[in-house]
mmCIF file of C-alpha atoms and ligand atoms in Angstrom:
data_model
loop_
_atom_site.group_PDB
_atom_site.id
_atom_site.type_symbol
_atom_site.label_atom_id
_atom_site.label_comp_id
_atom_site.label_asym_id
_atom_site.label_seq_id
_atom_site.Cartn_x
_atom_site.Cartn_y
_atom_site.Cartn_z
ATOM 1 C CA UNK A 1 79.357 118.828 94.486
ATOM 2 C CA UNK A 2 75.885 119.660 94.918
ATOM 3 C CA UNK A 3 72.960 116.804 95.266
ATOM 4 C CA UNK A 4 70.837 115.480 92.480
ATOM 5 C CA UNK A 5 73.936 114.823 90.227
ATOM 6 C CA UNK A 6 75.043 110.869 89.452
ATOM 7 C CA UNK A 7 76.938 108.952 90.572
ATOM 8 C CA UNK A 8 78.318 105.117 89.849
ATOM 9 C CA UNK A 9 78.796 102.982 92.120
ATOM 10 C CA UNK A 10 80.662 99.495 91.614
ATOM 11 C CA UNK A 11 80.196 96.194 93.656
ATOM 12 C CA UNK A 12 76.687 98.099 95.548
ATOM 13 C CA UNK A 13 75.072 94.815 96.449
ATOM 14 C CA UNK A 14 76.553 94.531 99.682
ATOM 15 C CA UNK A 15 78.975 96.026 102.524
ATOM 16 C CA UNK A 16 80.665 99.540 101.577
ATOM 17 C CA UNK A 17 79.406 99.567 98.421
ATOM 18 C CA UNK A 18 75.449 98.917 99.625
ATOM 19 C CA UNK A 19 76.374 101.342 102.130
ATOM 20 C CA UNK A 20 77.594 104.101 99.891
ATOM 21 C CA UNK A 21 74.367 104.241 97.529
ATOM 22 C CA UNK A 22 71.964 103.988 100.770
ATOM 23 C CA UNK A 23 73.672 106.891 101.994
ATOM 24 C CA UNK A 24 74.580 108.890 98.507
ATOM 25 C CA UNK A 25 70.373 108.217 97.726
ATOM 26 C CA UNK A 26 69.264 109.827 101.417
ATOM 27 C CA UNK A 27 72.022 112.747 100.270
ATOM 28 C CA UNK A 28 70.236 113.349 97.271
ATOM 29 C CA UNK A 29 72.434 111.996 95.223
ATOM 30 C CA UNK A 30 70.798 109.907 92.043
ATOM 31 C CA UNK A 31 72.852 106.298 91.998
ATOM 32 C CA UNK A 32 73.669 103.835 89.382
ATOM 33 C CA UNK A 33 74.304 100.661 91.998
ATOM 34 C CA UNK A 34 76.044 97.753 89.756
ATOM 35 C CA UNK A 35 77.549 94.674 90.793
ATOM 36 C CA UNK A 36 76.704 90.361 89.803
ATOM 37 C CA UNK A 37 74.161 89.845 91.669
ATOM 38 C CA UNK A 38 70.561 91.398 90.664
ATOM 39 C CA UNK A 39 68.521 90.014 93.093
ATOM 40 C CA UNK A 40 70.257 92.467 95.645
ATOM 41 C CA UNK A 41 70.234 95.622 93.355
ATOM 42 C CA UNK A 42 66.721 95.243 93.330
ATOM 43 C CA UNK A 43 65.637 94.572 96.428
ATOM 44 C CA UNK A 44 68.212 97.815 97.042
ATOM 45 C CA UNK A 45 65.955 99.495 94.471
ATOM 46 C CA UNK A 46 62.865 98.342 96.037
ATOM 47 C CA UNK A 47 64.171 99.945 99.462
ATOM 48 C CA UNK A 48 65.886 103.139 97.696
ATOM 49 C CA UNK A 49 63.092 103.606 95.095
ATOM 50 C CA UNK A 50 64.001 105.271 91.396
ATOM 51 C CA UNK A 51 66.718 107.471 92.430
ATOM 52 C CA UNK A 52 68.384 104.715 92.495
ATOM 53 C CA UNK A 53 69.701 102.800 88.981
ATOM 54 C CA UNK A 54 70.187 98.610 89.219
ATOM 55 C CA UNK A 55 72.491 97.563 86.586
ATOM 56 C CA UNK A 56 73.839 94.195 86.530
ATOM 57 C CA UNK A 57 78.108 94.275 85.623
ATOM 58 C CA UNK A 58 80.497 91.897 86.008
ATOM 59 C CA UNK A 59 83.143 94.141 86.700
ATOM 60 C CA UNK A 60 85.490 91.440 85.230
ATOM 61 C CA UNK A 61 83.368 91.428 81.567
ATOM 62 C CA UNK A 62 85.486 93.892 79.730
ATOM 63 C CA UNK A 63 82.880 94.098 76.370
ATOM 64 C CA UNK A 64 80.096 94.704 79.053
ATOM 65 C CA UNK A 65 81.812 97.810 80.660
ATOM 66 C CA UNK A 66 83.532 99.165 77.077
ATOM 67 C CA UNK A 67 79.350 99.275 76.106
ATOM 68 C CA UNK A 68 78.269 100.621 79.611
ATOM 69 C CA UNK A 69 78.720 104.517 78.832
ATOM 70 C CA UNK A 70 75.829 104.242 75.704
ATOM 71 C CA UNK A 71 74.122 101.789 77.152
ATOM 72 C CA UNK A 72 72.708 103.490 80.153
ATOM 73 C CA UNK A 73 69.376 105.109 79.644
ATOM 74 C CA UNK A 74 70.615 108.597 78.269
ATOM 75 C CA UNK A 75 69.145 110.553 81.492
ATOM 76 C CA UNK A 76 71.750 108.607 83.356
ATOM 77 C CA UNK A 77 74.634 108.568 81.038
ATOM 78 C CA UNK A 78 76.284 111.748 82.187
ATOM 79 C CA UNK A 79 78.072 110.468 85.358
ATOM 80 C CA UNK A 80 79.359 113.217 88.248
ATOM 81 C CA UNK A 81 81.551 110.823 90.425
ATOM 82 C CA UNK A 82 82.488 107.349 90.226
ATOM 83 C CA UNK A 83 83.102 105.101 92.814
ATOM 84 C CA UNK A 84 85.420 102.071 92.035
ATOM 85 C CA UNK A 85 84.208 99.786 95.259
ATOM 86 C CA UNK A 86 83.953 96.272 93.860
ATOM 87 C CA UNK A 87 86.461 93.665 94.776
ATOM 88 C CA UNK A 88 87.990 91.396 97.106
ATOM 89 C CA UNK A 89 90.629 89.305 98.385
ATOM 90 C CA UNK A 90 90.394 85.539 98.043
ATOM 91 C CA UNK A 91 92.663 83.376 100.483
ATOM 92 C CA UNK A 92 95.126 84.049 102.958
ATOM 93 C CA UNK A 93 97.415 81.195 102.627
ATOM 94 C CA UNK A 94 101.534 82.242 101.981
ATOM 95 C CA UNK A 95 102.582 82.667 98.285
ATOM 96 C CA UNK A 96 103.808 79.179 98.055
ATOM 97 C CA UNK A 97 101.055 77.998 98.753
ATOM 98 C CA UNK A 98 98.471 79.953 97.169
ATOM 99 C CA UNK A 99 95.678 78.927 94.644
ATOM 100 C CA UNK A 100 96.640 80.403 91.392
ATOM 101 C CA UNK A 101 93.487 80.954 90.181
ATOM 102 C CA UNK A 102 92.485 83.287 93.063
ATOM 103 C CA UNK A 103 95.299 85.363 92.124
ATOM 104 C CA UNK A 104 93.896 86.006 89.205
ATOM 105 C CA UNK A 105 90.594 86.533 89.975
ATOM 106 C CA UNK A 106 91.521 89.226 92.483
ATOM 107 C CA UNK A 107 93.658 90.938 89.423
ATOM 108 C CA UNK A 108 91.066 90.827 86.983
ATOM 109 C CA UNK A 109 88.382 92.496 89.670
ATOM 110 C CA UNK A 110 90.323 94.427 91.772
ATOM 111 C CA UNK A 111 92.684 96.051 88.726
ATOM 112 C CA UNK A 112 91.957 95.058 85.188
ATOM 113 C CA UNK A 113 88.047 95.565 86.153
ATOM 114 C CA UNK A 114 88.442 99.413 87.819
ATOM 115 C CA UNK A 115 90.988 100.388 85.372
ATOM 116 C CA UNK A 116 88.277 99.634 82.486
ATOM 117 C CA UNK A 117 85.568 101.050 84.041
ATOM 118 C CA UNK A 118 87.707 104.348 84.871
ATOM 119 C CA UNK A 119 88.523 103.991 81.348
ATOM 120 C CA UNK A 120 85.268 104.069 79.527
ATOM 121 C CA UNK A 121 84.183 106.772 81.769
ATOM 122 C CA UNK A 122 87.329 109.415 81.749
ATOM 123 C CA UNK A 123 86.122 110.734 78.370
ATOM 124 C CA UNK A 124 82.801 111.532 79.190
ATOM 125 C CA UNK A 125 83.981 113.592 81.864
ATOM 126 C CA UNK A 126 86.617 115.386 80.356
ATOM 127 C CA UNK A 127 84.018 116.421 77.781
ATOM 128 C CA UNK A 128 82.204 117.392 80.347
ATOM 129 C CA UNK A 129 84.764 119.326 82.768
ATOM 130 C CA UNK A 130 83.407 117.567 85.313
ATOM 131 C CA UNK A 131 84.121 114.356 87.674
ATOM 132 C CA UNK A 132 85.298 112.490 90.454
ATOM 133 C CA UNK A 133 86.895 109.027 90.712
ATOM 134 C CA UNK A 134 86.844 107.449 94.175
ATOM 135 C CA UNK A 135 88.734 104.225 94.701
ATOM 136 C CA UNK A 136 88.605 101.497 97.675
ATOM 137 C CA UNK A 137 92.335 101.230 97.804
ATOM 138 C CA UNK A 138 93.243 99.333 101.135
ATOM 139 C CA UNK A 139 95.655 99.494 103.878
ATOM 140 C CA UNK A 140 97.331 96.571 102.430
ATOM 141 C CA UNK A 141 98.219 98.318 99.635
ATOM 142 C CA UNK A 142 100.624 100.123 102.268
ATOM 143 C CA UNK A 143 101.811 97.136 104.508
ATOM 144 C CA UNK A 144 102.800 94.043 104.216
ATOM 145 C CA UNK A 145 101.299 91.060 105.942
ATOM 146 C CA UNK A 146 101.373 87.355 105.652
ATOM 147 C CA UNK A 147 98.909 85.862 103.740
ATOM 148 C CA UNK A 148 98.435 89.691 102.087
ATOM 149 C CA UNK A 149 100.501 88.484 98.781
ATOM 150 C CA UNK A 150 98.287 89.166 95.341
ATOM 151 C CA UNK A 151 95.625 90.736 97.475
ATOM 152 C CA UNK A 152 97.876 93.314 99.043
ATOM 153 C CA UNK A 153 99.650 93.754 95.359
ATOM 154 C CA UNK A 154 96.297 94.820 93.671
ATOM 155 C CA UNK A 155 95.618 97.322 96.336
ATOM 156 C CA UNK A 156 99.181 99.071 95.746
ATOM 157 C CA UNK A 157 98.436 98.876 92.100
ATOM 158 C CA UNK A 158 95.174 101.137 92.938
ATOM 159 C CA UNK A 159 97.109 103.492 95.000
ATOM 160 C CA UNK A 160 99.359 103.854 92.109
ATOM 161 C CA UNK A 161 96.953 104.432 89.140
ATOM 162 C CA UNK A 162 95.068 106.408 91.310
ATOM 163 C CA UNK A 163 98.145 108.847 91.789
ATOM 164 C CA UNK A 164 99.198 108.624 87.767
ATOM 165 C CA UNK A 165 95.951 109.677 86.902
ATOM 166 C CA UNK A 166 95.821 112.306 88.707
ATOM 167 C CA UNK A 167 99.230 113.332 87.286
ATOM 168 C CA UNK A 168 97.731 112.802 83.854
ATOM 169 C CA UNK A 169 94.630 114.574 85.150
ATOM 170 C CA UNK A 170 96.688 118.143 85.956
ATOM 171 C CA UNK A 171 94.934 120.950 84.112
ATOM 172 C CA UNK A 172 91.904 119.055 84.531
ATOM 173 C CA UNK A 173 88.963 120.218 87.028
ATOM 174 C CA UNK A 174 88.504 116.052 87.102
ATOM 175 C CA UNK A 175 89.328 114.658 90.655
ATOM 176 C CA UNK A 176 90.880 111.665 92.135
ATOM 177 C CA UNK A 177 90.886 110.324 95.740
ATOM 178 C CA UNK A 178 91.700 106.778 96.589
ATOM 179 C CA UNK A 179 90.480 105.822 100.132
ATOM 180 C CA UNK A 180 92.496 102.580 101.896
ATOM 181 C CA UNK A 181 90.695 101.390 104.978
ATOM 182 C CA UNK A 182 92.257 99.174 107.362
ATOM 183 C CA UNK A 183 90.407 96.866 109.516
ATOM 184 C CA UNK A 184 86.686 97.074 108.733
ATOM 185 C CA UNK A 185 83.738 95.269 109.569
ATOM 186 C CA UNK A 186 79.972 94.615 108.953
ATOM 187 C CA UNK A 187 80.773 93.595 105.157
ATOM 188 C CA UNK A 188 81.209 90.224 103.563
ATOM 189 C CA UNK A 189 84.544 91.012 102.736
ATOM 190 C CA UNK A 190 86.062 88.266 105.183
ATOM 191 C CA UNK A 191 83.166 85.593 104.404
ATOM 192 C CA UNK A 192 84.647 85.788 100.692
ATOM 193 C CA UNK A 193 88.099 85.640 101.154
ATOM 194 C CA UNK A 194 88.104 82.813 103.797
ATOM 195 C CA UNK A 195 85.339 81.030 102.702
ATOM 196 C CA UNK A 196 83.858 79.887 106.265
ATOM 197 C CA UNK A 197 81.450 82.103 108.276
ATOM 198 C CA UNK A 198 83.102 81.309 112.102
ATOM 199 C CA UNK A 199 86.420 82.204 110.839
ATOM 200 C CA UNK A 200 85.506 85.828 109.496
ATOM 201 C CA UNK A 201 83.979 86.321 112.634
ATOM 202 C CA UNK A 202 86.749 85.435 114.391
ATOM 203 C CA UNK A 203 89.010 88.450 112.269
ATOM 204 C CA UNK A 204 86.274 90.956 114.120
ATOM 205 C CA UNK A 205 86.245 89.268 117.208
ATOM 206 C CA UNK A 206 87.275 91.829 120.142
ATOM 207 C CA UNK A 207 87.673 94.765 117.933
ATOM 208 C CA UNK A 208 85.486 97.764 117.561
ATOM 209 C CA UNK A 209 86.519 97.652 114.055
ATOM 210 C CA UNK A 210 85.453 100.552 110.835
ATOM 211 C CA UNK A 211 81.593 99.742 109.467
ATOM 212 C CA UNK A 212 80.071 99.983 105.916
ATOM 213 C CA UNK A 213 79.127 102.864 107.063
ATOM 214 C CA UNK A 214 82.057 104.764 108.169
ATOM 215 C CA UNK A 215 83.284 104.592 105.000
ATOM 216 C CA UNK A 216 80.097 105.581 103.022
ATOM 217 C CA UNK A 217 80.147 108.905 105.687
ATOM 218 C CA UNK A 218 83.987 109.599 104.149
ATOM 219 C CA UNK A 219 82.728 109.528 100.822
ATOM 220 C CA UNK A 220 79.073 111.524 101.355
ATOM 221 C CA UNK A 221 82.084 113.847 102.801
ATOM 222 C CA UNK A 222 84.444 113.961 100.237
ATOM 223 C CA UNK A 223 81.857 114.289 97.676
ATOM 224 C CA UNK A 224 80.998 117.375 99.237
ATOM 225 C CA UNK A 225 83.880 119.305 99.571
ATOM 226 C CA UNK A 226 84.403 122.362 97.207
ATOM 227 C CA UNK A 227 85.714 121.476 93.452
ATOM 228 C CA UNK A 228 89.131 123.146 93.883
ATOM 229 C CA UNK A 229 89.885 120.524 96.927
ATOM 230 C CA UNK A 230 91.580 117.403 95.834
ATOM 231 C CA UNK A 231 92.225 114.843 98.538
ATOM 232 C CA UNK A 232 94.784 112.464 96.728
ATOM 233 C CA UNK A 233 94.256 109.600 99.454
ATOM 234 C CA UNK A 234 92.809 108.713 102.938
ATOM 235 C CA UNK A 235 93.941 105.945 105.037
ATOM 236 C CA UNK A 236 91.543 105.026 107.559
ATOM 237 C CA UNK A 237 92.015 102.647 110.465
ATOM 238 C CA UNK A 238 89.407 101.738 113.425
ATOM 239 C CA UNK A 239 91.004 103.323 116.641
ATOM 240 C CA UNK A 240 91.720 99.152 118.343
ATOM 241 C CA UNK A 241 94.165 99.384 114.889
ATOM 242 C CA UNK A 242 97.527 100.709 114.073
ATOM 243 C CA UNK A 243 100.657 99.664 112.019
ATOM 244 C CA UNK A 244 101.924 97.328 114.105
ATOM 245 C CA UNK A 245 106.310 96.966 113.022
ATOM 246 C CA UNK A 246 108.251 94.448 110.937
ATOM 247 C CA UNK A 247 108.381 90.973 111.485
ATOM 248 C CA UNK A 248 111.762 88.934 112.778
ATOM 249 C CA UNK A 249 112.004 85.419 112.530
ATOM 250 C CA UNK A 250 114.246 84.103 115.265
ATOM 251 C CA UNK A 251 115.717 80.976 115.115
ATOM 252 C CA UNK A 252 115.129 78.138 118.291
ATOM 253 C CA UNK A 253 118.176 76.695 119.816
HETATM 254 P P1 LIG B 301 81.958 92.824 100.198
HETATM 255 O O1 LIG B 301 82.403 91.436 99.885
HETATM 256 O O2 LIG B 301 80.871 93.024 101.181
HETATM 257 O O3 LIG B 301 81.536 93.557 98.846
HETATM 258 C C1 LIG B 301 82.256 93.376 97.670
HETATM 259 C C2 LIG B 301 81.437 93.911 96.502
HETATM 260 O O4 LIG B 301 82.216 93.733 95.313
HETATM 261 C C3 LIG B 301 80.132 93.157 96.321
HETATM 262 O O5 LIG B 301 79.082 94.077 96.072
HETATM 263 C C4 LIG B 301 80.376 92.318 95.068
HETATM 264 O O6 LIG B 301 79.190 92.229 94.288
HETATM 265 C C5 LIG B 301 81.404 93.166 94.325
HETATM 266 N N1 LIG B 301 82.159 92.358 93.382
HETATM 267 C C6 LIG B 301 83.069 91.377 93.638
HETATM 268 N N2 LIG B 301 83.466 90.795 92.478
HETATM 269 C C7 LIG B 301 82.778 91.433 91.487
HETATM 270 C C8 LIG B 301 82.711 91.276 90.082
HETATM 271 N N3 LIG B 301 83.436 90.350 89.421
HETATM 272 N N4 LIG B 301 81.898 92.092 89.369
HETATM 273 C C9 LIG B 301 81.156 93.021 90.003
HETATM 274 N N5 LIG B 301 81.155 93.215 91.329
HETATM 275 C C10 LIG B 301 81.959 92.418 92.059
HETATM 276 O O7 LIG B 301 83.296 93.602 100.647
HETATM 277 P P2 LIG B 301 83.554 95.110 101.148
HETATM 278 O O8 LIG B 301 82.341 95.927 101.044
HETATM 279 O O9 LIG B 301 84.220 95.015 102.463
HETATM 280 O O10 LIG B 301 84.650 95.562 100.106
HETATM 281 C C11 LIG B 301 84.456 96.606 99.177
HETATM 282 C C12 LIG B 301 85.821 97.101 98.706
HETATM 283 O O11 LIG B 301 86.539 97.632 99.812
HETATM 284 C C13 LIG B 301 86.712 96.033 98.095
HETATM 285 O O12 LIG B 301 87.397 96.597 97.001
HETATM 286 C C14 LIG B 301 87.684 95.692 99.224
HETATM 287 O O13 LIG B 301 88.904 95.213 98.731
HETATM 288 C C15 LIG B 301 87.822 97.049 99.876
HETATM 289 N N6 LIG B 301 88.265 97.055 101.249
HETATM 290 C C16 LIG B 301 87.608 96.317 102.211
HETATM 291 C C17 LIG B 301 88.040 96.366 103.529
HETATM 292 C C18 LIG B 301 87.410 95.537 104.600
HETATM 293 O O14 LIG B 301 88.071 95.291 105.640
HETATM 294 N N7 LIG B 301 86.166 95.112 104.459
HETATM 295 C C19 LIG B 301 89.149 97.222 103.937
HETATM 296 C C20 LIG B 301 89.775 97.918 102.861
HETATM 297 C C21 LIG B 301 89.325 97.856 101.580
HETATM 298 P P3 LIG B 301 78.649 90.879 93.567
HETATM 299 O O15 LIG B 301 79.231 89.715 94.315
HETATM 300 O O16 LIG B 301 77.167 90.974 93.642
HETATM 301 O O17 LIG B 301 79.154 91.006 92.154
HETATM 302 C C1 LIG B 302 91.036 94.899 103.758
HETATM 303 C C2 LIG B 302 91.894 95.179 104.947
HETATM 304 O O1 LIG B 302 93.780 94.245 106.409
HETATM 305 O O2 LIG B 302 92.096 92.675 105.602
HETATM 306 O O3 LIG B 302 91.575 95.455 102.613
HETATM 307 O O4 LIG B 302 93.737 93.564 104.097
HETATM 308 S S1 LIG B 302 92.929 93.840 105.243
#
């Protein structure tokens, strides 16, 4: 992919997806940054200047992304790579005790949300015979761990539709890659999901964990590798990470 194309970029008002457009604008790339809330994509836009696209989306408002594709300023409506980013976990408690509603917020953003945005943009770029879809699949998506339940279930879901589409893709020059991070930092991804500031920094604390950043370099990369490459999937972990076994409960005598 060469620079000065478009790209899309869900949930860019902080962490990766913040990240991403900061680095796709200083690439050259021009960005459409979405995501709730529009103080942040302007003050983004402020700092990136008009390379750079603020467009408020509730990734969960499905009549708001079905209109998205005409409703972008027609200079901007022909999108070269999409970058499904929003989304988040909510709660870490076991399945039985779990709050209900989370779950469903997390399947309405995390799946429901990027499968309509992929949606309403796949025709465009088959018209076109050209475009990428990046997802932020996740390491949980992969392994199982406590607290990981509905969360952890979305993220397989990604890895899966990613893969399917690509299947239904064949033939296509359209590409698919869905990145799953592991443990990563520097975002407010652990903020949201356990709702108290000392205990997200306490999931960081001792590690030299993966930054916005790290993840915005993967996809500046991926973004430029030549069109007959397809990467199907990436799973990145920080080095102080690895998969760490199966659990045994053993009983006390
Ligand atoms: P952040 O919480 O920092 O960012 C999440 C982004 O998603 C925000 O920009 C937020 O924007 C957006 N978002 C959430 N809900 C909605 C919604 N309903 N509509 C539109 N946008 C929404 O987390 P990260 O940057 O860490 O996470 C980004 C992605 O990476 C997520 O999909 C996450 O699951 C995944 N991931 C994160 C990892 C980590 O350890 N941090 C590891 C692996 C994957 P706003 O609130 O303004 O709408
Ligand atoms: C974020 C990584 O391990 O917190 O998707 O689920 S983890």
């Amino acid at each position: 992919m060469t620079t000065s194309e478009t790209v899309l970029v869900t949930g860019a008002t902080s962490g990766f997806g913040k990240a991403i457009a900061t680095r796709l604008i200083h690439d050259g790339y021009r960005v459409i940054a979405t995501g709730r809330r529009t103080d942040r994509l302007n003050a983004l836009h402020q700092v990136l200047g008009d390379a750079l696209l603020p467009v408020t989306l509730d990734i969960t408002d499905r009549d708001a992304i079905r209109a998205l594709p005409d409703t972008l300023p027609q200079e901007w409506q022909a999108i070269d790579a999409l970058i499904n980013n929003a989304g988040l976990a909510l709660g870490m408690e076991p399945a039985y005790d779990a709050n209900l509603d989370d779950w469903h917020t997390m399947i309405n953003t995390n799946i429901s949300g990027l499968i309509e945005i992929t949606r309403a943009f796949l025709p465009e770029m088959l018209q076109r015979k050209k475009g990428y879809i990046l997802s932020l699949g996740s390491t949980a998506g992969t392994y199982a761990y406590r607290g990981g339940n509905v969360y952890g279930a979305t993220k397989a879901f990604v890895e899966q539709f990613m893969q399917n589409l690509r299947t239904d893709l064949l033939g296509t020059p359209i590409r698919i890659t869905n990145i799953e991070p592991g443990l990563c930092g520097g975002s407010e991804f652990s903020q949201v999901r356990l709702r108290d500031q000392g205990k997200a920094e306490a999931v960081y604390k001792g590690t030299d964990p993966l930054l916005p950043e790290d993840i915005a370099e993967t996809i500046s990369w991926l973004l430029h590798l030549p069109p007959h490459m397809n990467v199907n999937r990436m799973e990145i972990m920080p080095v102080c990470q690895a998969p760490a076994g199966l659990a045994v409960h053993r009983q006390e005598h």
